[in-house]
Amino acid sequence: MPRSPDVLRLLWWAVHGGSGVLLLVAVLGAARDGHIAVAVAGLLLGVLYAAGPAFTGWVNGRRRERAWLVVVTLGWAVLSALAPVFAWLAFPLSLAVLYVLPLWAAMFGVAVLTCVSVAAASLHAGGVSAVLVAGPAAQAVVATVMWAGPITGSRSRSRARARPARPPGV
């Protein structure tokens, strides 16, 4: 299958559109449960997530991308601890990790996101269960396979980002 810019653009819109839908569901769920402050914090997280492209393309853009990723990830972790529905945002966040970080660091990051997602879901459920482990593990695999399919490799990844390829391991 050719890796045309149209396929990558469609994937980009699908990921960000899905992220927005998941975030909206999480915010509405938190508000419905009476956690208004958590819902407002979720909206702020959405604004920060949407601002991600503003952190690319500048001098030291990768450093700013990584700082953005750290702030978004910490915000997600706190919200996941406060309301269980935010744990589902681990999927789009895993894709952001795969996009921003070099592959070796991204694999570690996706594993950490998966563990945090399991811990948050287990906290709210009152204990660990097979379903609470299998769900986040499956999302980690799907995110990684989605990334590996159309966007793997520094050349195609760089074309998708309109940047020069990174040296391996950077």
Coordinates of N, CA and C in Angstrom, one line a residue:
M1 N 0.8 -1.2 0.0 CA 0.0 0.0 0.0 C 0.9 1.2 0.0
P2 N 0.7 2.1 -0.9 CA 1.5 3.3 -0.9 C 1.2 4.2 0.3
R3 N 2.3 4.9 0.7 CA 2.1 5.8 1.8 C 1.9 7.3 1.3
S4 N 0.8 7.5 0.7 CA 0.5 8.8 0.1 C 0.3 9.8 1.2
P5 N 0.5 11.1 0.9 CA 0.2 12.1 1.9 C -1.3 12.1 2.3
D6 N -2.2 11.7 1.3 CA -3.6 11.7 1.6 C -3.9 10.6 2.7
V7 N -3.3 9.5 2.7 CA -3.5 8.5 3.7 C -3.0 9.0 5.1
L8 N -1.8 9.6 5.1 CA -1.3 10.2 6.3 C -2.1 11.3 6.9
R9 N -2.7 12.1 6.0 CA -3.5 13.2 6.4 C -4.8 12.6 7.0
L10 N -5.4 11.6 6.3 CA -6.6 11.0 6.9 C -6.3 10.4 8.2
L11 N -5.2 9.7 8.4 CA -4.8 9.1 9.7 C -4.7 10.2 10.7
W12 N -4.0 11.3 10.4 CA -3.9 12.4 11.3 C -5.2 13.0 11.8
W13 N -6.1 13.2 10.8 CA -7.5 13.7 11.2 C -8.2 12.7 12.0
A14 N -8.1 11.4 11.7 CA -8.8 10.3 12.5 C -8.3 10.3 13.9
V15 N -7.0 10.4 14.1 CA -6.4 10.3 15.4 C -6.9 11.5 16.2
H16 N -6.7 12.7 15.7 CA -7.1 13.9 16.4 C -8.6 14.1 16.6
G17 N -9.4 13.6 15.6 CA -10.8 13.7 15.8 C -11.3 12.7 16.9
G18 N -10.7 11.5 16.9 CA -10.9 10.5 17.9 C -10.5 11.0 19.3
S19 N -9.4 11.7 19.3 CA -8.9 12.2 20.6 C -9.9 13.2 21.1
G20 N -10.4 14.1 20.2 CA -11.4 15.1 20.7 C -12.7 14.4 21.2
V21 N -13.2 13.4 20.5 CA -14.4 12.7 20.9 C -14.2 12.0 22.3
L22 N -13.0 11.3 22.4 CA -12.7 10.7 23.7 C -12.6 11.8 24.9
L23 N -12.0 12.9 24.6 CA -11.9 13.9 25.6 C -13.3 14.5 25.9
L24 N -14.1 14.7 24.9 CA -15.5 15.2 25.1 C -16.3 14.3 26.0
V25 N -16.2 13.0 25.7 CA -16.9 12.0 26.5 C -16.4 12.0 28.0
A26 N -15.0 12.1 28.1 CA -14.5 12.2 29.5 C -14.9 13.4 30.2
V27 N -14.9 14.6 29.6 CA -15.3 15.8 30.2 C -16.8 15.7 30.6
L28 N -17.6 15.3 29.7 CA -19.1 15.2 30.0 C -19.3 14.1 31.1
G29 N -18.6 13.0 31.1 CA -18.7 12.0 32.1 C -18.3 12.6 33.5
A30 N -17.2 13.4 33.6 CA -16.8 14.0 34.8 C -17.8 15.0 35.3
A31 N -18.4 15.8 34.4 CA -19.4 16.8 34.7 C -20.7 16.1 35.2
R32 N -21.1 15.0 34.5 CA -22.3 14.3 34.9 C -22.1 13.7 36.4
D33 N -20.9 13.3 36.7 CA -20.6 12.7 38.0 C -20.4 13.8 39.1
G34 N -20.6 15.1 38.7 CA -20.5 16.2 39.7 C -19.0 16.7 39.9
H35 N -18.1 16.2 39.1 CA -16.7 16.7 39.2 C -16.5 17.8 38.2
I36 N -17.0 19.0 38.5 CA -16.9 20.1 37.6 C -15.5 20.6 37.5
A37 N -14.7 20.6 38.6 CA -13.3 21.0 38.5 C -12.5 20.1 37.6
V38 N -12.8 18.8 37.6 CA -12.1 17.8 36.8 C -12.5 18.0 35.3
A39 N -13.8 18.3 35.1 CA -14.3 18.6 33.7 C -13.6 19.8 33.2
V40 N -13.5 20.9 33.9 CA -12.8 22.1 33.5 C -11.3 21.8 33.2
A41 N -10.7 21.0 34.1 CA -9.3 20.7 33.9 C -9.2 19.8 32.6
G42 N -10.2 19.0 32.3 CA -10.2 18.2 31.1 C -10.3 19.1 29.9
L43 N -11.1 20.1 29.9 CA -11.2 21.1 28.8 C -9.8 21.8 28.6
L44 N -9.2 22.2 29.7 CA -7.9 22.8 29.6 C -6.8 21.9 29.0
L45 N -6.9 20.6 29.4 CA -6.0 19.6 28.8 C -6.3 19.5 27.3
G46 N -7.5 19.6 26.9 CA -7.9 19.5 25.5 C -7.3 20.7 24.7
V47 N -7.3 21.9 25.3 CA -6.8 23.1 24.7 C -5.3 22.9 24.6
L48 N -4.6 22.4 25.6 CA -3.2 22.2 25.6 C -2.8 21.1 24.5
Y49 N -3.6 20.1 24.4 CA -3.4 19.0 23.4 C -3.5 19.6 22.0
A50 N -4.5 20.4 21.8 CA -4.8 21.0 20.5 C -3.7 22.0 20.2
A51 N -3.0 22.6 21.2 CA -2.0 23.6 20.9 C -0.7 22.9 20.5
G52 N -0.6 21.6 20.6 CA 0.6 20.8 20.3 C 1.3 21.3 19.0
P53 N 0.6 21.5 17.9 CA 1.3 21.9 16.6 C 2.0 23.2 16.8
A54 N 1.6 24.1 17.7 CA 2.3 25.3 17.9 C 3.7 25.2 18.5
F55 N 4.0 24.0 19.0 CA 5.3 23.7 19.6 C 6.2 23.1 18.6
T56 N 5.8 23.0 17.4 CA 6.7 22.4 16.4 C 7.2 23.4 15.4
G57 N 8.3 23.1 14.7 CA 8.8 24.0 13.7 C 9.6 25.2 14.1
W58 N 9.7 25.5 15.4 CA 10.5 26.6 15.9 C 11.9 26.1 16.1
V59 N 12.8 27.1 16.4 CA 14.1 26.7 16.8 C 14.0 25.9 18.0
N60 N 14.7 24.8 18.2 CA 14.6 23.8 19.3 C 13.2 23.3 19.4
G61 N 12.5 23.1 18.2 CA 11.1 22.6 18.2 C 11.0 21.2 18.9
R62 N 12.0 20.4 18.7 CA 11.8 19.0 19.3 C 11.9 19.1 20.8
R63 N 12.7 20.0 21.3 CA 12.7 20.2 22.8 C 11.4 20.7 23.3
R64 N 10.8 21.6 22.5 CA 9.5 22.2 22.9 C 8.4 21.1 22.8
E65 N 8.5 20.3 21.7 CA 7.5 19.2 21.6 C 7.6 18.3 22.8
R66 N 8.8 18.0 23.2 CA 8.9 17.1 24.3 C 8.4 17.7 25.6
A67 N 8.6 19.0 25.8 CA 8.1 19.7 27.0 C 6.6 19.7 27.0
W68 N 6.0 19.9 25.8 CA 4.5 19.8 25.6 C 4.0 18.4 26.0
L69 N 4.7 17.4 25.5 CA 4.3 16.0 25.7 C 4.4 15.7 27.2
V70 N 5.4 16.2 27.9 CA 5.5 16.0 29.4 C 4.3 16.6 30.1
V71 N 4.0 17.8 29.8 CA 2.9 18.6 30.4 C 1.6 17.9 30.2
V72 N 1.3 17.5 28.9 CA 0.1 16.8 28.5 C 0.0 15.5 29.3
T73 N 1.1 14.8 29.3 CA 1.1 13.4 29.9 C 0.8 13.6 31.4
L74 N 1.5 14.5 32.1 CA 1.2 14.7 33.5 C -0.2 15.1 33.8
G75 N -0.7 16.0 33.0 CA -2.1 16.4 33.1 C -3.1 15.2 32.9
W76 N -2.8 14.4 31.9 CA -3.6 13.2 31.7 C -3.5 12.2 32.9
A77 N -2.3 12.0 33.5 CA -2.1 11.1 34.6 C -2.9 11.6 35.8
V78 N -2.9 12.9 36.1 CA -3.7 13.5 37.2 C -5.2 13.3 37.0
L79 N -5.6 13.6 35.8 CA -7.1 13.5 35.5 C -7.5 12.0 35.5
S80 N -6.6 11.1 35.1 CA -7.0 9.7 35.1 C -7.1 9.2 36.6
A81 N -6.3 9.8 37.5 CA -6.4 9.4 38.9 C -7.7 10.0 39.5
L82 N -8.2 11.1 39.0 CA -9.4 11.7 39.5 C -10.7 11.2 38.9
A83 N -10.7 10.8 37.7 CA -11.9 10.3 37.0 C -11.5 9.2 36.1
P84 N -12.2 8.0 36.2 CA -11.8 6.8 35.4 C -11.9 7.0 33.9
V85 N -12.8 7.8 33.5 CA -13.1 7.9 32.0 C -11.9 8.5 31.3
F86 N -11.0 9.3 32.0 CA -9.9 9.9 31.3 C -8.8 8.9 31.0
A87 N -8.8 7.7 31.6 CA -7.8 6.7 31.3 C -7.9 6.3 29.8
W88 N -9.0 6.4 29.2 CA -9.1 6.1 27.7 C -8.3 7.0 26.8
L89 N -7.9 8.1 27.3 CA -7.1 9.0 26.5 C -5.7 8.5 26.4
A90 N -5.4 7.4 27.0 CA -4.0 6.8 26.8 C -3.8 6.5 25.4
F91 N -4.8 6.1 24.6 CA -4.6 5.7 23.2 C -4.0 6.9 22.4
P92 N -4.7 8.0 22.3 CA -4.2 9.1 21.5 C -2.9 9.6 22.1
L93 N -2.7 9.6 23.4 CA -1.5 10.0 24.0 C -0.4 9.1 23.6
S94 N -0.6 7.8 23.5 CA 0.4 6.9 23.0 C 0.8 7.2 21.6
L95 N -0.1 7.6 20.8 CA 0.3 8.0 19.4 C 1.1 9.3 19.4
A96 N 0.8 10.2 20.3 CA 1.6 11.4 20.5 C 3.0 11.1 20.9
V97 N 3.1 10.2 21.9 CA 4.4 9.7 22.3 C 5.2 9.1 21.2
L98 N 4.6 8.3 20.4 CA 5.2 7.6 19.2 C 5.6 8.7 18.2
Y99 N 4.9 9.7 18.1 CA 5.2 10.8 17.1 C 6.3 11.7 17.6
V100 N 6.4 12.0 18.8 CA 7.3 13.0 19.3 C 8.7 12.4 19.7
L101 N 8.7 11.3 20.3 CA 9.9 10.7 20.8 C 10.6 9.7 19.8
P102 N 11.9 9.6 19.9 CA 12.6 8.5 19.1 C 12.0 7.2 19.5
L103 N 12.1 6.2 18.6 CA 11.4 4.9 18.8 C 11.7 4.3 20.1
W104 N 13.0 4.2 20.5 CA 13.4 3.5 21.7 C 12.7 4.2 22.9
A105 N 12.6 5.5 23.0 CA 12.0 6.2 24.1 C 10.5 6.1 24.0
A106 N 10.0 6.1 22.8 CA 8.5 6.0 22.6 C 8.0 4.6 23.1
M107 N 8.7 3.6 22.9 CA 8.3 2.2 23.3 C 8.3 2.2 24.9
F108 N 9.2 2.8 25.5 CA 9.2 3.0 27.0 C 8.1 3.8 27.4
G109 N 7.8 4.9 26.7 CA 6.7 5.8 27.1 C 5.4 5.2 26.9
V110 N 5.2 4.4 25.9 CA 3.9 3.7 25.7 C 3.7 2.7 26.8
A111 N 4.8 2.0 27.2 CA 4.7 1.0 28.3 C 4.3 1.7 29.6
V112 N 4.9 2.9 29.9 CA 4.6 3.7 31.1 C 3.1 4.1 31.0
L113 N 2.7 4.6 29.9 CA 1.3 5.1 29.8 C 0.3 3.9 30.0
T114 N 0.7 2.7 29.5 CA -0.2 1.6 29.7 C -0.2 1.2 31.2
C115 N 0.9 1.2 31.9 CA 0.9 0.9 33.3 C 0.1 2.0 34.1
V116 N 0.3 3.2 33.8 CA -0.5 4.3 34.5 C -2.0 4.1 34.2
S117 N -2.4 3.8 33.0 CA -3.8 3.5 32.7 C -4.3 2.4 33.5
V118 N -3.6 1.3 33.6 CA -4.0 0.1 34.3 C -4.2 0.5 35.8
A119 N -3.2 1.3 36.3 CA -3.2 1.7 37.7 C -4.4 2.6 38.0
A120 N -4.7 3.5 37.1 CA -5.8 4.4 37.3 C -7.1 3.7 37.3
A121 N -7.3 2.8 36.3 CA -8.5 2.1 36.1 C -8.7 1.2 37.3
S122 N -7.6 0.5 37.8 CA -7.7 -0.4 38.9 C -8.1 0.4 40.2
L123 N -7.5 1.6 40.3 CA -7.8 2.4 41.5 C -9.3 2.7 41.6
H124 N -9.9 3.1 40.5 CA -11.3 3.4 40.5 C -12.2 2.2 40.6
A125 N -11.7 1.0 40.1 CA -12.5 -0.2 40.1 C -12.4 -0.9 41.5
G126 N -11.4 -0.5 42.3 CA -11.3 -1.2 43.6 C -10.4 -2.4 43.5
G127 N -9.7 -2.6 42.4 CA -8.8 -3.7 42.3 C -8.4 -4.0 40.9
V128 N -7.4 -4.8 40.7 CA -6.9 -5.2 39.3 C -7.8 -6.4 38.8
S129 N -8.1 -6.3 37.6 CA -8.7 -7.5 36.9 C -8.1 -7.7 35.5
A130 N -8.4 -8.8 35.0 CA -7.8 -9.1 33.6 C -8.3 -8.1 32.6
V131 N -9.5 -7.7 32.7 CA -10.1 -6.7 31.7 C -9.3 -5.4 31.8
L132 N -9.1 -5.0 33.1 CA -8.4 -3.7 33.3 C -7.0 -3.7 32.8
V133 N -6.4 -4.9 32.7 CA -5.0 -5.0 32.2 C -5.1 -5.2 30.7
A134 N -6.0 -6.0 30.2 CA -6.0 -6.4 28.8 C -6.4 -5.2 27.9
G135 N -7.3 -4.3 28.4 CA -7.8 -3.2 27.6 C -6.6 -2.2 27.3
P136 N -5.9 -1.7 28.3 CA -4.8 -0.8 28.1 C -3.7 -1.5 27.3
A137 N -3.4 -2.8 27.6 CA -2.4 -3.5 26.8 C -2.8 -3.6 25.3
A138 N -4.0 -3.8 25.1 CA -4.5 -3.9 23.7 C -4.3 -2.5 23.0
Q139 N -4.7 -1.5 23.7 CA -4.6 -0.1 23.1 C -3.1 0.2 22.8
A140 N -2.2 -0.3 23.6 CA -0.8 0.0 23.4 C -0.3 -0.8 22.2
V141 N -0.8 -2.0 22.0 CA -0.4 -2.8 20.8 C -1.0 -2.1 19.6
V142 N -2.3 -1.7 19.6 CA -2.9 -1.1 18.4 C -2.2 0.2 18.1
A143 N -1.9 1.0 19.1 CA -1.3 2.3 18.8 C 0.1 2.0 18.1
T144 N 0.8 1.1 18.6 CA 2.2 0.8 18.1 C 2.1 0.2 16.7
V145 N 1.1 -0.6 16.5 CA 1.0 -1.2 15.1 C 0.5 -0.2 14.1
M146 N -0.5 0.7 14.6 CA -0.9 1.8 13.7 C 0.3 2.7 13.3
W147 N 1.1 2.9 14.3 CA 2.3 3.8 14.0 C 3.2 3.1 13.1
A148 N 3.5 1.8 13.3 CA 4.4 1.0 12.5 C 3.9 0.8 11.1
G149 N 2.6 0.8 10.9 CA 2.1 0.6 9.5 C 2.4 1.7 8.6
P150 N 1.7 2.8 8.6 CA 1.9 3.8 7.6 C 3.0 4.8 7.9
I151 N 3.5 4.8 9.1 CA 4.4 6.0 9.4 C 5.8 5.5 9.9
T152 N 6.1 4.2 10.0 CA 7.4 3.8 10.5 C 8.5 4.2 9.6
G153 N 9.7 4.3 10.2 CA 10.9 4.6 9.5 C 11.1 6.1 9.4
S154 N 12.3 6.5 9.6 CA 12.6 7.9 9.8 C 12.3 8.7 8.5
R155 N 12.5 8.0 7.3 CA 12.2 8.8 6.1 C 10.8 9.1 5.9
S156 N 9.9 8.1 6.0 CA 8.4 8.3 5.8 C 7.9 9.2 7.0
R157 N 8.4 9.0 8.2 CA 8.0 9.8 9.3 C 8.4 11.2 9.1
S158 N 9.6 11.4 8.6 CA 10.1 12.8 8.4 C 9.3 13.5 7.3
R159 N 8.9 12.7 6.2 CA 8.1 13.3 5.2 C 6.7 13.7 5.8
A160 N 6.2 12.9 6.6 CA 4.9 13.2 7.2 C 5.0 14.4 8.1
R161 N 6.1 14.7 8.7 CA 6.3 15.9 9.5 C 7.0 17.0 8.8
A162 N 7.3 16.8 7.5 CA 8.0 17.8 6.7 C 9.3 18.3 7.4
R163 N 10.1 17.4 7.9 CA 11.4 17.7 8.6 C 12.4 16.8 8.1
P164 N 13.7 17.1 8.3 CA 14.8 16.2 8.0 C 14.7 15.0 8.9
A165 N 15.2 13.9 8.5 CA 15.2 12.7 9.3 C 16.1 12.9 10.5
R166 N 15.7 12.3 11.6 CA 16.6 12.3 12.8 C 17.6 11.2 12.7
P167 N 18.8 11.5 13.2 CA 19.8 10.4 13.3 C 19.2 9.3 14.2
P168 N 19.6 8.0 13.9 CA 19.1 6.9 14.8 C 19.5 7.1 16.2
G169 N 18.6 6.9 17.1 CA 18.8 6.9 18.5 C 18.7 8.3 19.1
V170 N 18.3 9.3 18.4 CA 18.2 10.7 18.9 C 16.8 10.9 19.3

